[in-house]
Amino acid sequence: MAPTDKTQLRVGRLTKAHGLKGALKLELFTDTPEQRFTPGASFTLQVPETSEWSGKTLTLGELRWYNGHPVGFFEGVDDRTAAESLVKAILWVDQDLDELPDEDDAWYHHQLVGLRVERDGVVVGTVARVDHLPAQDLLAVDTEHGEVLVPFVSAIVPSVDIEAGLVTVTPPPGLFEDLADDTVDADPADAGAADADTADAATVDGAAETEADAADDSTRSADEN
């Protein structure tokens, strides 16, 4: 298979019908809605295979803001019934792999996932994904003892070198060590239950997402907080 120079980024989710003319409220997964959600922008839809929208794309007519919430008007979605059939659909766009965000010290998820994580000159794991929380973003780091969630702030993640494939961390004492201690003392039955929880969490709106699929178009600066 020929190598591709593009990936897909998840930029939003349709959450609720708005009004009677086909508008939909949006949950945004991008820091640049003014660039992603312009009139004429086309989105690939992630919906269940049984949906009437499966395999189709959606074109934006207009993005408006109501009380601080984004609302999208899409071509061919002309009434509330059509809008309700799109609720929970996830919107994806194509993105060049080598394109960087405009901000300094900011990265797309696909640029961070897979990077080695180094502490005190020793590699402790790899970045599995980026989680967005209201207070801050977290780097989920896969280690030999399990997953560690590292606050993505400059005091703890002082350096990200995309070319070198390396993230340098300076975590507080115990962030990685406590996980290793818990692993030694863990009950095998508890570990099985944790695996089951992880499997359940991997299903989104009726479609399982792989780690590669979970790339959002949210860029985060290490200085943002």
Phi, psi and omega in degrees: 000134181291143180294148179251147179254018179229157171226177174246139179244138178276120186246349180184169176222136179276119191255329188195141174294144182232113180076197187250359187254019174094005180287155180224135172288148185238143164257120186268137174246031181223147176272354184232062180298332180293341177263320184281324186251067176257153178307130181095351178296138183248138183235138169281140184259134169256107181220164175301151181299336181279351182288147176293346180265000182300130179082002182256166174247165182232133181249131183280133173269316182196146172246125177238164179240128178236116181053039177083002181250134180284139179228128182254141173246122188242146179297134178083358177249092194253354179212174185294325180298315178296320180297317181296334179286348180256356181301134182083357176294141178257137183258132180235150175227157175282147181215132174295133183296327185267005181276131180260153174297161181287333183285151171286148178053045177223148186215153170279157181303317184295341177280336182268324183297129180098349179290145175290146178246124186239135175232126180053040177079004181241131178287124183251350180169196178226152179287123180266324181190175174240126178257137178255122175240159181304323184280323185190170175267154180234138169269121175273116185250123175279123177238174180292344180257356182133197184265137176240132178262116185251122177303128183272072179231156188298330181292334183250332176238080186285342186214134171231117181243097183297316182297322180276350181068037190223135171245125178261131181238149175231070187287159175293155180304135175097345184298316178267325184293322181298324179295319179297319179295318180296325181295321180296321185269356188293144175279129180306326179295321178295322180298320179296321179294322179296321178298320180296320179297319180297319180298320179294321184291342183280355181262123182236116176053039175086003180227129180283135178253136172275171178300322181295329181285340191274028180274117176267158173268048175252123178257141183229128175275144177295342180268354184285123172183000000 
